[in-house]
Amino acid sequence: MTNATSEKTGLDLNIGADVYCNEGRCGKLIRVVIDPRTQRVTDLIVEKGFLQKEDRVIPVTAVDETTGEMIRLKVDAAAFQDFEEYDETSVRLPAAGYRGDRYHTNEVVYLMGRYRAVFVEEPVVPTVEHEIHEGVPTKLDVIGAGTPVRNVLGDLGEVDHLLINSDTNRITHLVVKTKGLFSDYPIVPIADVREIDEEGIFLRLSEEEL
C-alpha cells in the first residue's frame, strides 16, 4: 500500500483497512460506494467482523477519522447493526441490443464435432453476467481493491485506495496500483478520470502519463 497522504480535510479510504466502532474492531473496508455523476463517496461496505455477523453498508458520514490502516466510526456496535446488510449475487441477462425476434428456431445451430450439427428447440440468447449489489441503490457504483483502471488502449492497473474531501465527500484522488511485476502507486487527480461505471475507472491519461 502507498503512503500517500490526503489534504488536511481529507479522508484516506484504504481498501482492506480495519474499521472500528466505539467498542472495538467491527470489520474491514472491502468496497466503496460512489455516485458516478458527482464523483462523491456515499457509503462504505464493511466486511463482517468480531462484533457483527453480516457485511454492512455504512454511510460515509459515520466516519470519524482515518489513517492509512484504520478507519474509526462515530457509532457503537448496537447502531452498527441497524445499517443495511450488503450482499453480492451474479445474474445473466440478455446482452444489450439483443432482439428476441432476430433468430428463428430453425436458424439456430449448435456445431457438434467436425462433421455433424444438431438443431435446438429454442434460440440461443446472448447473455452478459452482471453483479447485483444488494443493499446499494442501482444508480450507484461499487468499487474496491482490484477494480480495473483503464484508458482507451487497455488496462493500466487497479484501484488501491481513494482520497476524499471530508467536507464534500467528493473523491479528490485515486491511488492506482499499476500493472506489472513491480507495481508503482501513482496518485491520480480526479480531474484525470474520464468515467466511472460498472466496468471500472477510465482515465484520460496514457500509460506514460500515468
XYZ file of C-alpha atoms in Angstrom:
210
model
C 0.000 0.000 0.000
C 1.154 3.506 -0.721
C 1.911 6.050 1.974
C 0.107 8.830 0.106
C -1.470 11.399 2.434
C -4.666 13.332 1.826
C -5.166 17.037 2.362
C -5.874 18.320 5.878
C -9.637 17.973 5.459
C -9.307 14.654 3.631
C -10.010 11.015 4.410
C -7.780 8.158 3.271
C -10.050 5.241 2.375
C -7.622 2.356 2.191
C -9.344 -0.772 0.884
C -8.625 -3.507 3.415
C -8.186 -1.125 6.360
C -9.589 -2.220 9.727
C -12.827 -0.461 10.716
C -13.527 0.367 14.367
C -16.709 1.375 16.152
C -16.748 2.644 19.742
C -16.346 -0.797 21.327
C -13.537 -2.023 19.069
C -12.870 -3.555 15.654
C -16.076 -4.256 13.750
C -14.705 -5.392 10.382
C -12.649 -4.165 7.453
C -13.318 -1.951 4.430
C -13.887 -4.069 1.312
C -15.773 -1.729 -1.053
C -16.631 1.936 -1.521
C -19.967 3.124 -2.950
C -19.809 6.182 -5.201
C -22.203 8.325 -7.177
C -20.622 8.354 -10.658
C -22.424 11.573 -11.607
C -20.920 13.636 -8.785
C -17.824 11.520 -8.010
C -18.818 11.543 -4.352
C -18.414 8.661 -1.948
C -21.781 7.867 -0.365
C -21.127 4.712 1.655
C -18.510 2.234 2.813
C -19.026 -1.524 2.697
C -17.593 -3.136 5.804
C -16.943 -6.853 5.874
C -18.274 -8.757 8.853
C -16.014 -8.944 11.904
C -15.952 -9.934 15.576
C -18.714 -7.507 16.606
C -21.065 -8.146 13.682
C -22.118 -11.141 11.601
C -23.101 -9.533 8.288
C -21.438 -7.223 5.783
C -22.925 -3.739 6.192
C -23.367 -0.583 4.121
C -22.156 2.307 6.285
C -22.809 5.947 5.262
C -19.571 7.872 4.851
C -20.961 10.485 7.231
C -20.448 7.952 10.039
C -16.648 8.145 9.602
C -14.871 9.996 12.398
C -11.257 9.720 11.247
C -8.934 7.630 9.097
C -5.282 6.682 8.902
C -3.583 4.579 6.279
C -4.528 1.342 8.044
C -7.552 2.269 10.203
C -11.000 3.796 9.836
C -12.796 4.893 13.003
C -16.578 5.301 13.035
C -18.561 7.503 15.396
C -21.136 4.783 16.147
C -21.418 1.975 18.673
C -21.865 -1.719 17.942
C -25.632 -1.613 18.514
C -26.126 1.208 15.985
C -23.876 -0.663 13.554
C -26.426 -3.492 13.405
C -29.079 -1.082 12.120
C -27.237 -0.310 8.881
C -28.265 -2.024 5.636
C -26.923 -5.532 5.032
C -24.785 -5.999 1.923
C -24.561 -8.987 -0.387
C -23.433 -9.723 -3.937
C -25.105 -12.034 -6.434
C -24.369 -12.668 -10.108
C -27.092 -12.889 -12.748
C -27.001 -13.379 -16.507
C -29.171 -11.003 -18.536
C -29.717 -10.703 -22.323
C -26.971 -8.684 -23.975
C -27.725 -5.034 -24.692
C -29.383 -4.572 -28.080
C -30.473 -8.198 -28.408
C -33.855 -8.614 -30.146
C -35.810 -11.726 -29.293
C -37.217 -11.939 -32.829
C -33.805 -11.819 -34.541
C -33.300 -15.582 -34.862
C -35.905 -18.261 -35.574
C -35.598 -21.687 -34.018
C -34.776 -23.330 -37.342
C -31.899 -20.894 -37.884
C -30.044 -21.689 -34.673
C -27.485 -24.489 -34.819
C -25.019 -26.000 -32.371
C -21.913 -27.463 -34.011
C -21.174 -30.906 -32.551
C -17.792 -32.263 -33.591
C -16.290 -31.960 -37.061
C -18.992 -33.418 -39.276
C -22.401 -33.060 -37.693
C -24.682 -30.421 -36.282
C -27.711 -30.574 -34.017
C -30.691 -28.231 -34.244
C -32.060 -26.997 -30.945
C -35.659 -26.306 -29.997
C -35.056 -22.804 -28.635
C -32.886 -19.968 -29.971
C -29.616 -19.184 -28.267
C -29.851 -15.864 -26.434
C -26.542 -13.984 -25.947
C -26.173 -13.021 -22.295
C -23.881 -10.898 -20.163
C -23.091 -11.552 -16.487
C -23.960 -8.718 -14.102
C -23.230 -8.314 -10.405
C -26.152 -7.276 -8.220
C -25.139 -5.332 -5.112
C -27.900 -5.886 -2.574
C -28.211 -3.013 -0.119
C -26.907 -0.406 -2.605
C -29.146 1.679 -4.919
C -28.735 0.651 -8.562
C -27.796 4.194 -9.653
C -24.625 3.990 -7.555
C -21.407 2.121 -8.393
C -19.379 -0.127 -6.107
C -15.604 -0.181 -6.387
C -12.899 -1.846 -4.351
C -9.367 -3.179 -4.427
C -8.893 -4.745 -7.837
C -11.419 -2.575 -9.684
C -9.846 -2.143 -13.146
C -8.312 1.200 -14.114
C -8.182 1.653 -17.894
C -7.744 4.100 -20.729
C -8.877 3.803 -24.350
C -5.952 1.500 -25.161
C -6.394 -1.008 -22.369
C -5.585 -1.857 -18.759
C -3.386 0.459 -16.700
C -3.763 -1.183 -13.293
C -6.298 -1.376 -10.500
C -7.654 0.676 -7.609
C -5.572 0.619 -4.433
C -7.457 3.241 -2.406
C -9.206 6.604 -2.542
C -8.611 10.043 -1.084
C -11.740 12.098 -0.455
C -12.543 15.554 0.855
C -14.248 15.079 4.223
C -16.296 18.287 3.842
C -17.857 17.344 0.486
C -17.251 13.551 0.387
C -16.008 14.085 -3.162
C -13.120 11.971 -4.419
C -10.006 14.124 -4.828
C -7.530 11.445 -5.915
C -7.269 7.763 -6.812
C -4.246 5.752 -5.768
C -3.628 3.256 -8.574
C -1.628 0.048 -8.352
C -0.013 -0.203 -11.779
C 0.205 -3.498 -13.616
C 3.429 -5.458 -13.803
C 5.758 -7.420 -11.560
C 6.981 -4.301 -9.750
C 3.970 -2.051 -9.203
C 4.041 1.696 -8.689
C 1.311 3.611 -6.832
C 0.716 6.897 -8.680
C -1.742 9.361 -7.142
C -4.191 10.419 -9.881
C -6.255 13.627 -9.526
C -9.959 13.070 -10.082
C -9.786 15.590 -12.933
C -7.933 12.926 -14.945
C -10.837 10.461 -14.589
C -12.995 10.368 -17.702
C -15.692 7.981 -16.479
C -16.607 5.610 -13.666
C -19.039 2.774 -14.313
C -19.611 -0.901 -13.517
C -16.776 -1.862 -15.885
C -14.189 0.131 -13.937
C -12.499 3.517 -13.924
C -11.432 5.127 -17.205
C -8.651 7.692 -17.272
C -7.771 10.391 -19.767
C -4.086 9.586 -19.240
C -1.784 7.453 -21.355
C 0.320 4.790 -19.664
C 3.362 7.071 -19.925
C 1.462 9.993 -18.370
C 0.287 7.777 -15.528
